[in-house]
PDB file of C-alpha atoms in Angstrom:
ATOM      1  CA  MET A  48      16.420   8.301  10.359  1.00  0.00           C
ATOM      2  CA  ILE A  49      12.957   5.374  11.112  1.00  0.00           C
ATOM      3  CA  THR A  50      13.430   2.805  13.563  1.00  0.00           C
ATOM      4  CA  PRO A  51      11.520  -0.920  11.559  1.00  0.00           C
ATOM      5  CA  GLN A  52       9.732  -0.934  15.368  1.00  0.00           C
ATOM      6  CA  GLU A  53       8.847   2.366  14.207  1.00  0.00           C
ATOM      7  CA  ALA A  54       8.093   2.311  10.863  1.00  0.00           C
ATOM      8  CA  SER A  55       5.699  -0.403  11.598  1.00  0.00           C
ATOM      9  CA  LYS A  56       4.137   1.548  13.766  1.00  0.00           C
ATOM     10  CA  ARG A  57       3.396   4.320  11.502  1.00  0.00           C
ATOM     11  CA  ASN A  58       1.765   1.944   8.521  1.00  0.00           C
ATOM     12  CA  GLU A  59      -0.668   0.512  10.934  1.00  0.00           C
ATOM     13  CA  GLU A  60      -2.039   3.431  11.836  1.00  0.00           C
ATOM     14  CA  LEU A  61      -1.554   4.593   8.104  1.00  0.00           C
ATOM     15  CA  CYS A  62      -3.874   0.817   6.904  1.00  0.00           C
ATOM     16  CA  ARG A  63      -6.427   1.005   9.851  1.00  0.00           C
ATOM     17  CA  LEU A  64      -7.673   4.554   8.016  1.00  0.00           C
ATOM     18  CA  ALA A  65      -9.595   2.298   5.411  1.00  0.00           C
ATOM     19  CA  PRO A  66      -9.792  -0.987   4.263  1.00  0.00           C
ATOM     20  CA  ILE A  67      -8.644  -0.968   0.839  1.00  0.00           C
ATOM     21  CA  ILE A  68      -5.113   1.143  -0.187  1.00  0.00           C
ATOM     22  CA  PRO A  69      -5.625   1.898  -3.676  1.00  0.00           C
ATOM     23  CA  VAL A  70      -3.551   0.962  -6.229  1.00  0.00           C
ATOM     24  CA  LEU A  71      -2.393   3.720  -8.649  1.00  0.00           C
ATOM     25  CA  VAL A  72      -0.468   3.211 -11.830  1.00  0.00           C
ATOM     26  CA  VAL A  73      -0.615   6.487 -13.455  1.00  0.00           C
ATOM     27  CA  GLU A  74       0.965   7.347 -16.689  1.00  0.00           C
ATOM     28  CA  ASP A  75      -0.775  11.388 -17.203  1.00  0.00           C
ATOM     29  CA  ALA A  76       0.316  13.840 -14.185  1.00  0.00           C
ATOM     30  CA  SER A  77      -2.543  16.161 -14.987  1.00  0.00           C
ATOM     31  CA  LYS A  78      -4.868  13.192 -13.978  1.00  0.00           C
ATOM     32  CA  ALA A  79      -3.492  13.187  -9.856  1.00  0.00           C
ATOM     33  CA  ARG A  80      -4.977  15.633  -8.169  1.00  0.00           C
ATOM     34  CA  PRO A  81      -8.381  14.967  -9.277  1.00  0.00           C
ATOM     35  CA  LEU A  82      -8.004  11.346  -8.704  1.00  0.00           C
ATOM     36  CA  ALA A  83      -6.738  11.592  -5.399  1.00  0.00           C
ATOM     37  CA  GLU A  84      -9.802  14.102  -4.860  1.00  0.00           C
ATOM     38  CA  ALA A  85     -11.808  11.756  -5.864  1.00  0.00           C
ATOM     39  CA  LEU A  86     -10.390   8.973  -3.691  1.00  0.00           C
ATOM     40  CA  VAL A  87     -10.161  10.435  -0.841  1.00  0.00           C
ATOM     41  CA  ALA A  88     -13.522  11.667  -0.718  1.00  0.00           C
ATOM     42  CA  GLY A  89     -15.053   7.991  -1.134  1.00  0.00           C
ATOM     43  CA  GLY A  90     -13.291   7.883   2.130  1.00  0.00           C
ATOM     44  CA  LEU A  91      -9.929   6.477   0.598  1.00  0.00           C
ATOM     45  CA  PRO A  92      -7.233   8.309   1.774  1.00  0.00           C
ATOM     46  CA  VAL A  93      -3.768   6.281   1.850  1.00  0.00           C
ATOM     47  CA  LEU A  94      -2.522   6.032  -1.794  1.00  0.00           C
ATOM     48  CA  GLU A  95       0.158   4.132  -2.670  1.00  0.00           C
ATOM     49  CA  VAL A  96       1.214   5.507  -6.782  1.00  0.00           C
ATOM     50  CA  THR A  97       3.077   2.664  -7.886  1.00  0.00           C
ATOM     51  CA  LEU A  98       7.210   3.617  -8.973  1.00  0.00           C
ATOM     52  CA  ARG A  99       6.129   2.252 -13.413  1.00  0.00           C
ATOM     53  CA  THR A 100       5.788   5.075 -15.058  1.00  0.00           C
ATOM     54  CA  ASP A 101       7.268   7.997 -16.256  1.00  0.00           C
ATOM     55  CA  ALA A 102       4.443  10.430 -14.253  1.00  0.00           C
ATOM     56  CA  ALA A 103       4.390   8.829 -11.201  1.00  0.00           C
ATOM     57  CA  LEU A 104       6.680  10.826  -9.169  1.00  0.00           C
ATOM     58  CA  ASP A 105       4.780  13.867 -10.624  1.00  0.00           C
ATOM     59  CA  VAL A 106       2.114  12.260  -9.734  1.00  0.00           C
ATOM     60  CA  ILE A 107       2.977  11.610  -5.915  1.00  0.00           C
ATOM     61  CA  ARG A 108       3.866  15.540  -6.186  1.00  0.00           C
ATOM     62  CA  GLU A 109       0.091  16.540  -7.053  1.00  0.00           C
ATOM     63  CA  MET A 110      -1.436  14.153  -5.277  1.00  0.00           C
ATOM     64  CA  ALA A 111       0.661  15.063  -1.985  1.00  0.00           C
ATOM     65  CA  LYS A 112      -1.120  18.565  -2.524  1.00  0.00           C
ATOM     66  CA  VAL A 113      -4.660  16.428  -1.581  1.00  0.00           C
ATOM     67  CA  GLU A 114      -6.150  17.416   1.568  1.00  0.00           C
ATOM     68  CA  GLY A 115      -6.596  14.579   3.579  1.00  0.00           C
ATOM     69  CA  GLY A 116      -4.698  12.149   1.542  1.00  0.00           C
ATOM     70  CA  ARG A 117      -1.648  10.064   2.276  1.00  0.00           C
ATOM     71  CA  VAL A 118       0.730   9.849  -0.014  1.00  0.00           C
ATOM     72  CA  GLY A 119       2.976   6.763  -0.539  1.00  0.00           C
ATOM     73  CA  ALA A 120       4.997   5.122  -3.153  1.00  0.00           C
ATOM     74  CA  GLY A 121       5.488   1.761  -4.145  1.00  0.00           C
ATOM     75  CA  THR A 122       7.518  -0.148  -6.144  1.00  0.00           C
ATOM     76  CA  LEU A 123      10.409   0.827  -4.108  1.00  0.00           C
ATOM     77  CA  LEU A 124      13.561  -1.139  -5.526  1.00  0.00           C
ATOM     78  CA  THR A 125      16.859   0.966  -5.472  1.00  0.00           C
ATOM     79  CA  LYS A 126      18.059   3.317  -3.073  1.00  0.00           C
ATOM     80  CA  ALA A 127      17.702   6.547  -5.548  1.00  0.00           C
ATOM     81  CA  ASP A 128      14.043   4.644  -5.672  1.00  0.00           C
ATOM     82  CA  VAL A 129      13.645   5.985  -2.243  1.00  0.00           C
ATOM     83  CA  GLU A 130      15.200   8.951  -2.346  1.00  0.00           C
ATOM     84  CA  ALA A 131      13.285  10.312  -5.335  1.00  0.00           C
ATOM     85  CA  ALA A 132      10.144   9.373  -3.427  1.00  0.00           C
ATOM     86  CA  VAL A 133      10.658  11.208  -0.758  1.00  0.00           C
ATOM     87  CA  ALA A 134      11.779  14.282  -2.513  1.00  0.00           C
ATOM     88  CA  ALA A 135       8.275  13.964  -4.032  1.00  0.00           C
ATOM     89  CA  GLY A 136       7.070  13.766  -1.229  1.00  0.00           C
ATOM     90  CA  ALA A 137       5.691  10.498  -0.405  1.00  0.00           C
ATOM     91  CA  THR A 138       4.961   9.940   3.178  1.00  0.00           C
ATOM     92  CA  PHE A 139       5.486   6.304   3.218  1.00  0.00           C
ATOM     93  CA  GLY A 140       6.716   3.484   1.171  1.00  0.00           C
ATOM     94  CA  VAL A 141       5.854  -0.400  -0.176  1.00  0.00           C
ATOM     95  CA  SER A 142       7.905  -2.527  -1.675  1.00  0.00           C
ATOM     96  CA  PRO A 143       7.266  -5.740  -3.387  1.00  0.00           C
ATOM     97  CA  GLY A 144       9.825  -7.988  -1.800  1.00  0.00           C
ATOM     98  CA  ALA A 145      12.916  -7.054   0.337  1.00  0.00           C
ATOM     99  CA  THR A 146      16.405  -6.930   0.476  1.00  0.00           C
ATOM    100  CA  ASP A 147      18.952  -5.658   3.060  1.00  0.00           C
ATOM    101  CA  THR A 148      19.434  -2.538   0.337  1.00  0.00           C
ATOM    102  CA  ILE A 149      15.892  -1.187  -0.021  1.00  0.00           C
ATOM    103  CA  LEU A 150      16.012  -1.805   3.865  1.00  0.00           C
ATOM    104  CA  THR A 151      18.425   0.270   4.589  1.00  0.00           C
ATOM    105  CA  ALA A 152      17.587   3.209   2.169  1.00  0.00           C
ATOM    106  CA  CYS A 153      14.121   3.507   3.956  1.00  0.00           C
ATOM    107  CA  GLU A 154      15.478   3.492   6.983  1.00  0.00           C
ATOM    108  CA  GLU A 155      17.981   5.949   6.333  1.00  0.00           C
ATOM    109  CA  ALA A 156      15.678   8.250   4.705  1.00  0.00           C
ATOM    110  CA  GLY A 157      12.941   7.953   7.354  1.00  0.00           C
ATOM    111  CA  LEU A 158      10.124   6.571   5.144  1.00  0.00           C
ATOM    112  CA  PRO A 159       7.939   3.929   7.025  1.00  0.00           C
ATOM    113  CA  LEU A 160       8.059   1.260   4.238  1.00  0.00           C
ATOM    114  CA  LEU A 161       5.661  -1.653   4.123  1.00  0.00           C
ATOM    115  CA  PRO A 162       7.898  -4.013   2.588  1.00  0.00           C
ATOM    116  CA  GLY A 163       6.342  -7.159   1.101  1.00  0.00           C
ATOM    117  CA  ALA A 164       6.734 -11.186   1.898  1.00  0.00           C
ATOM    118  CA  ALA A 165       6.064 -14.137  -0.113  1.00  0.00           C
ATOM    119  CA  THR A 166       6.598 -17.298   2.688  1.00  0.00           C
ATOM    120  CA  SER A 167       7.210 -17.691   6.161  1.00  0.00           C
ATOM    121  CA  SER A 168      10.483 -18.017   5.862  1.00  0.00           C
ATOM    122  CA  GLU A 169      10.249 -13.753   4.630  1.00  0.00           C
ATOM    123  CA  VAL A 170       8.090 -13.065   7.136  1.00  0.00           C
ATOM    124  CA  MET A 171      10.158 -14.460   9.976  1.00  0.00           C
ATOM    125  CA  ARG A 172      13.320 -12.183   8.471  1.00  0.00           C
ATOM    126  CA  LEU A 173      11.127  -9.412   8.529  1.00  0.00           C
ATOM    127  CA  LEU A 174      10.261 -10.106  11.528  1.00  0.00           C
ATOM    128  CA  GLU A 175      13.544 -10.859  13.109  1.00  0.00           C
ATOM    129  CA  ARG A 176      14.526  -7.013  11.992  1.00  0.00           C
ATOM    130  CA  GLY A 177      11.299  -5.600  13.663  1.00  0.00           C
ATOM    131  CA  TYR A 178       8.512  -5.449  10.916  1.00  0.00           C
ATOM    132  CA  THR A 179       6.102  -6.363  12.661  1.00  0.00           C
ATOM    133  CA  VAL A 180       3.799  -5.067   9.964  1.00  0.00           C
ATOM    134  CA  GLN A 181       4.055  -6.245   6.104  1.00  0.00           C
ATOM    135  CA  LYS A 182       2.785  -6.431   2.289  1.00  0.00           C
ATOM    136  CA  PHE A 183       1.882  -9.411   1.514  1.00  0.00           C
ATOM    137  CA  PHE A 184       2.369  -9.766  -2.693  1.00  0.00           C
ATOM    138  CA  PRO A 185       1.843 -10.946  -5.018  1.00  0.00           C
ATOM    139  CA  ALA A 186      -1.227 -12.330  -2.713  1.00  0.00           C
ATOM    140  CA  GLU A 187      -3.006 -14.476  -4.846  1.00  0.00           C
ATOM    141  CA  ALA A 188      -0.553 -16.332  -6.204  1.00  0.00           C
ATOM    142  CA  ASN A 189       1.100 -17.372  -3.696  1.00  0.00           C
ATOM    143  CA  GLY A 190      -2.384 -19.073  -2.520  1.00  0.00           C
ATOM    144  CA  GLY A 191      -4.783 -16.423  -1.677  1.00  0.00           C
ATOM    145  CA  ALA A 192      -6.708 -16.057   1.910  1.00  0.00           C
ATOM    146  CA  PRO A 193      -5.826 -19.516   2.934  1.00  0.00           C
ATOM    147  CA  ALA A 194      -2.475 -19.031   2.720  1.00  0.00           C
ATOM    148  CA  LEU A 195      -1.892 -15.649   4.756  1.00  0.00           C
ATOM    149  CA  LYS A 196      -4.318 -17.257   7.086  1.00  0.00           C
ATOM    150  CA  ALA A 197      -2.150 -20.297   7.765  1.00  0.00           C
ATOM    151  CA  ILE A 198       1.261 -17.905   8.610  1.00  0.00           C
ATOM    152  CA  GLY A 199      -0.855 -15.974  10.819  1.00  0.00           C
ATOM    153  CA  ALA A 200      -1.577 -19.197  12.572  1.00  0.00           C
ATOM    154  CA  PRO A 201       2.486 -19.189  13.899  1.00  0.00           C
ATOM    155  CA  LEU A 202       3.278 -15.699  13.159  1.00  0.00           C
ATOM    156  CA  PRO A 203       0.513 -14.380  15.654  1.00  0.00           C
ATOM    157  CA  GLN A 204       2.238 -11.024  15.497  1.00  0.00           C
ATOM    158  CA  VAL A 205       2.901  -9.808  12.183  1.00  0.00           C
ATOM    159  CA  LYS A 206       0.381  -7.595  10.684  1.00  0.00           C
ATOM    160  CA  PHE A 207      -0.434  -7.457   6.557  1.00  0.00           C
ATOM    161  CA  CYS A 208      -1.702  -5.603   3.372  1.00  0.00           C
ATOM    162  CA  PRO A 209      -2.369  -8.710   0.336  1.00  0.00           C
ATOM    163  CA  THR A 210      -2.093  -6.978  -2.449  1.00  0.00           C
ATOM    164  CA  GLY A 211      -1.957  -8.680  -5.641  1.00  0.00           C
ATOM    165  CA  GLY A 212      -5.202  -9.892  -7.331  1.00  0.00           C
ATOM    166  CA  VAL A 213      -7.082  -8.522  -4.548  1.00  0.00           C
ATOM    167  CA  SER A 214     -10.829  -7.405  -5.546  1.00  0.00           C
ATOM    168  CA  LEU A 215     -14.433  -7.085  -4.966  1.00  0.00           C
ATOM    169  CA  LYS A 216     -14.811 -10.086  -5.611  1.00  0.00           C
ATOM    170  CA  ASN A 217     -12.201 -11.960  -3.061  1.00  0.00           C
ATOM    171  CA  ALA A 218     -11.527  -8.053  -0.733  1.00  0.00           C
ATOM    172  CA  ASN A 219     -13.157  -9.701   2.568  1.00  0.00           C
ATOM    173  CA  ASP A 220     -11.907 -13.224   2.602  1.00  0.00           C
ATOM    174  CA  TYR A 221      -8.976 -11.404   3.652  1.00  0.00           C
ATOM    175  CA  LEU A 222     -10.392  -8.774   5.881  1.00  0.00           C
ATOM    176  CA  SER A 223     -11.724 -11.426   7.294  1.00  0.00           C
ATOM    177  CA  LEU A 224      -8.905 -12.620   9.021  1.00  0.00           C
ATOM    178  CA  SER A 225      -7.484 -11.450  12.016  1.00  0.00           C
ATOM    179  CA  ASN A 226      -3.576 -10.906  10.752  1.00  0.00           C
ATOM    180  CA  THR A 227      -5.271  -8.722   7.548  1.00  0.00           C
ATOM    181  CA  LEU A 228      -5.176  -4.562   8.240  1.00  0.00           C
ATOM    182  CA  CYS A 229      -6.157  -3.409   4.758  1.00  0.00           C
ATOM    183  CA  ALA A 230      -5.754  -4.931   1.303  1.00  0.00           C
ATOM    184  CA  GLY A 231      -4.321  -2.879  -1.432  1.00  0.00           C
ATOM    185  CA  GLY A 232      -6.439  -3.221  -4.553  1.00  0.00           C
ATOM    186  CA  SER A 233      -6.026  -2.086  -8.095  1.00  0.00           C
ATOM    187  CA  TRP A 234     -10.268  -2.667  -8.983  1.00  0.00           C
ATOM    188  CA  VAL A 235     -11.202   1.464  -7.473  1.00  0.00           C
ATOM    189  CA  ALA A 236      -9.263   3.122  -9.898  1.00  0.00           C
ATOM    190  CA  PRO A 237      -9.540   1.408 -13.287  1.00  0.00           C
ATOM    191  CA  ALA A 238      -7.830   2.591 -16.299  1.00  0.00           C
ATOM    192  CA  ASN A 239     -10.468   3.791 -18.531  1.00  0.00           C
ATOM    193  CA  LEU A 240     -12.158   5.813 -15.788  1.00  0.00           C
ATOM    194  CA  VAL A 241      -8.944   8.098 -15.375  1.00  0.00           C
ATOM    195  CA  ALA A 242      -8.624   8.437 -18.543  1.00  0.00           C
ATOM    196  CA  ALA A 243     -12.492   9.224 -19.113  1.00  0.00           C
ATOM    197  CA  GLY A 244     -12.315  11.548 -15.998  1.00  0.00           C
ATOM    198  CA  ASP A 245     -14.782   9.993 -14.514  1.00  0.00           C
ATOM    199  CA  TRP A 246     -14.092  11.537 -11.018  1.00  0.00           C
ATOM    200  CA  LYS A 247     -18.116  11.062  -9.949  1.00  0.00           C
ATOM    201  CA  ALA A 248     -17.616   6.885 -10.651  1.00  0.00           C
ATOM    202  CA  ILE A 249     -14.728   6.222  -8.905  1.00  0.00           C
ATOM    203  CA  GLU A 250     -15.891   8.516  -5.825  1.00  0.00           C
ATOM    204  CA  GLU A 251     -18.247   5.486  -5.809  1.00  0.00           C
ATOM    205  CA  LEU A 252     -15.751   2.701  -6.198  1.00  0.00           C
ATOM    206  CA  ALA A 253     -13.817   4.651  -3.722  1.00  0.00           C
ATOM    207  CA  ARG A 254     -17.118   4.798  -0.731  1.00  0.00           C
ATOM    208  CA  GLU A 255     -18.012   1.251  -2.362  1.00  0.00           C
ATOM    209  CA  ALA A 256     -14.563  -0.573  -0.902  1.00  0.00           C
ATOM    210  CA  ALA A 257     -14.832   2.078   1.949  1.00  0.00           C
ATOM    211  CA  SER A 258     -17.424   0.036   3.281  1.00  0.00           C
ATOM    212  CA  LEU A 259     -15.966  -2.610   3.061  1.00  0.00           C
ATOM    213  CA  PRO A 260     -15.898  -4.226   6.979  1.00  0.00           C
ATOM    214  CA  VAL A 261     -12.213  -5.614   7.962  1.00  0.00           C
ATOM    215  CA  SER A 262     -12.117  -7.781  11.984  1.00  0.00           C
TER     216      SER A 262
END
């Protein structure tokens, strides 16, 4: 078991390790370990593997072997997703939204969840349950950094990891906000570089992202 308060504390610690959490959609598990090694070497140790591919659980298993990495499972939608992610070695979870089912499943499994919220009401509901660290998703589609800043005015006790449309071009807009701990982005591991096995290029993208300032 894990309480929402403890989950938030542990996820805040993870979010403070680097300004960007790579959001990874990996089709080929054989690419998982060198990809994780490149990202960690570049200064991005916290990795979110989305459960959007058939290989995702194998990818988590491989990435969990990489020294210095902290691997989590994204796109958690069901209790079965949570159980499978934990069995594969995920150390944290991320969901696009938040239902009682997914919150309870993660709490019972002892998996620290970064739950998704898009509106003030959703943020307040999660705060009532004890989640003070949340994912703002989809960030750009929901008004971007100005919207997140506005939410923070009446709810300063909640910190966020905005994800969805975050890029190198707009990352600073989010990271400069007082209620943003880090941001999630996929640009550090583009599909063409992963397919080509260009780990050096990915390491450089990670290093650039890792150097972004956080308020």
